């Protein structure tokens, strides 16, 4: 599939309450309506529309597809922040020196421990 220039596909774990809560925040703040959210549990749609994600594991990382570029985890969140003007102040933290090394580790910790911070869905166990 060839993605439209202004569309950003956000593939998230729709069975995770924490992920769904984060998606709702981004939906509310998406003034330009550039985000198209896709629940990763709709595996048929993922395989059909995004064949490059054949090995995608929604429980491990958020995925953002933009202009035929794939961003994962921390870098996906950082890309979403760029497209959400009200959250630009958070970009300061996402770009502090060392963030490109520390960010993925922090993201991974949150992904693995999200059941402790508000998710009790089956995919978070």
CSV table of C-alpha atoms in Angstrom, one decimal:
chain,number,residue,atom,x,y,z
A,1,UNK,CA,0.0,0.0,0.0
A,2,UNK,CA,1.2,3.5,-0.7
A,3,UNK,CA,0.3,5.9,2.1
A,4,UNK,CA,-1.1,9.4,1.4
A,5,UNK,CA,1.4,12.2,2.1
A,6,UNK,CA,-0.4,13.7,5.0
A,7,UNK,CA,-1.6,10.5,6.6
A,8,UNK,CA,0.2,9.0,9.5
A,9,UNK,CA,-0.9,5.5,10.4
A,10,UNK,CA,-0.6,4.6,14.1
A,11,UNK,CA,-0.7,0.9,14.8
A,12,UNK,CA,-1.3,0.3,18.5
A,13,UNK,CA,-2.4,-2.5,20.8
A,14,UNK,CA,-6.2,-2.1,21.0
A,15,UNK,CA,-6.4,-4.7,23.8
A,16,UNK,CA,-4.2,-2.6,26.1
A,17,UNK,CA,-6.1,0.0,28.3
A,18,UNK,CA,-3.0,2.1,28.7
A,19,UNK,CA,-2.4,2.2,24.9
A,20,UNK,CA,-6.1,3.0,24.2
A,21,UNK,CA,-5.9,5.8,26.8
A,22,UNK,CA,-2.9,7.3,25.0
A,23,UNK,CA,-4.6,7.0,21.7
A,24,UNK,CA,-7.6,8.9,23.0
A,25,UNK,CA,-5.3,11.7,24.1
A,26,UNK,CA,-3.7,11.9,20.7
A,27,UNK,CA,-7.1,11.8,19.0
A,28,UNK,CA,-8.3,14.8,21.0
A,29,UNK,CA,-5.2,16.8,20.3
A,30,UNK,CA,-5.0,15.9,16.6
A,31,UNK,CA,-6.2,19.2,15.2
A,32,UNK,CA,-5.0,18.4,11.6
A,33,UNK,CA,-6.6,15.0,11.6
A,34,UNK,CA,-3.4,13.5,10.3
A,35,UNK,CA,-3.4,10.3,12.5
A,36,UNK,CA,-5.2,7.2,11.4
A,37,UNK,CA,-5.3,4.8,14.2
A,38,UNK,CA,-5.3,1.0,13.5
A,39,UNK,CA,-5.9,-1.6,16.2
A,40,UNK,CA,-3.2,-4.2,15.8
A,41,UNK,CA,-5.6,-6.9,16.9
A,42,UNK,CA,-7.2,-6.5,13.5
A,43,UNK,CA,-4.5,-8.8,12.1
A,44,UNK,CA,-6.3,-9.3,8.8
A,45,UNK,CA,-6.3,-5.6,8.1
A,46,UNK,CA,-2.6,-5.3,9.1
A,47,UNK,CA,-1.6,-8.1,6.7
A,48,UNK,CA,-3.7,-6.7,3.9
A,49,UNK,CA,-2.9,-3.0,4.2
A,50,UNK,CA,0.6,-3.2,5.7
A,51,UNK,CA,2.3,-6.3,4.4
A,52,UNK,CA,5.7,-4.9,5.5
A,53,UNK,CA,4.6,-5.5,9.1
A,54,UNK,CA,4.2,-9.2,8.7
A,55,UNK,CA,6.3,-9.8,11.9
A,56,UNK,CA,4.7,-6.9,13.8
A,57,UNK,CA,4.3,-7.6,17.5
A,58,UNK,CA,1.8,-5.1,18.9
A,59,UNK,CA,2.6,-6.0,22.5
A,60,UNK,CA,6.1,-4.9,22.1
A,61,UNK,CA,6.0,-1.5,20.4
A,62,UNK,CA,3.8,1.2,18.9
A,63,UNK,CA,4.3,1.6,15.2
A,64,UNK,CA,3.9,4.7,13.1
A,65,UNK,CA,3.9,4.7,9.3
A,66,UNK,CA,4.5,7.9,7.5
A,67,UNK,CA,5.6,8.5,3.9
A,68,UNK,CA,6.7,4.9,3.5
A,69,UNK,CA,8.8,5.2,6.7
A,70,UNK,CA,8.3,3.0,9.7
A,71,UNK,CA,9.0,4.3,13.2
A,72,UNK,CA,8.9,2.0,16.3
A,73,UNK,CA,8.4,2.5,20.0
A,74,UNK,CA,10.1,5.7,21.3
A,75,UNK,CA,10.7,7.0,17.9
A,76,UNK,CA,7.1,6.5,16.9
A,77,UNK,CA,6.0,8.5,19.9
A,78,UNK,CA,8.5,11.2,19.1
A,79,UNK,CA,7.2,11.4,15.6
A,80,UNK,CA,3.6,11.7,16.9
A,81,UNK,CA,4.7,14.5,19.2
A,82,UNK,CA,6.0,16.5,16.2
A,83,UNK,CA,2.6,16.3,14.6
A,84,UNK,CA,0.8,17.4,17.8
A,85,UNK,CA,1.5,21.1,18.4
A,86,UNK,CA,0.0,21.1,21.9
A,87,UNK,CA,2.6,18.5,22.9
A,88,UNK,CA,5.6,20.3,21.4
A,89,UNK,CA,6.9,21.2,24.9
A,90,UNK,CA,7.4,17.5,25.5
A,91,UNK,CA,9.7,17.3,22.5
A,92,UNK,CA,12.3,19.1,24.7
A,93,UNK,CA,12.6,15.9,26.8
A,94,UNK,CA,12.5,13.7,23.7
A,95,UNK,CA,15.5,15.5,22.2
A,96,UNK,CA,17.7,16.1,25.3
A,97,UNK,CA,21.3,14.8,24.7
A,98,UNK,CA,21.2,11.1,25.0
A,99,UNK,CA,17.5,10.7,24.4
A,100,UNK,CA,18.1,8.6,21.3
A,101,UNK,CA,19.8,6.0,23.5
A,102,UNK,CA,17.8,6.4,26.8
A,103,UNK,CA,14.4,6.8,25.1
A,104,UNK,CA,14.1,3.3,23.6
A,105,UNK,CA,15.0,1.8,27.0
A,106,UNK,CA,12.5,3.8,28.8
A,107,UNK,CA,9.8,3.0,26.2
A,108,UNK,CA,10.7,-0.7,26.5
A,109,UNK,CA,10.3,-0.5,30.3
A,110,UNK,CA,6.9,1.1,30.0
A,111,UNK,CA,5.8,-1.4,27.4
A,112,UNK,CA,6.8,-4.3,29.6
A,113,UNK,CA,5.4,-2.9,32.8
A,114,UNK,CA,2.2,-1.2,31.6
A,115,UNK,CA,0.1,-3.6,33.5
A,116,UNK,CA,1.5,-1.9,36.6
A,117,UNK,CA,0.5,1.6,35.4
A,118,UNK,CA,-3.1,1.1,34.4
A,119,UNK,CA,-3.5,-1.8,32.0
A,120,UNK,CA,-5.0,-5.1,33.1
A,121,UNK,CA,-5.9,-6.3,29.6
A,122,UNK,CA,-5.0,-9.7,28.5
A,123,UNK,CA,-2.3,-8.5,26.1
A,124,UNK,CA,-0.4,-6.7,28.9
A,125,UNK,CA,0.1,-9.7,31.2
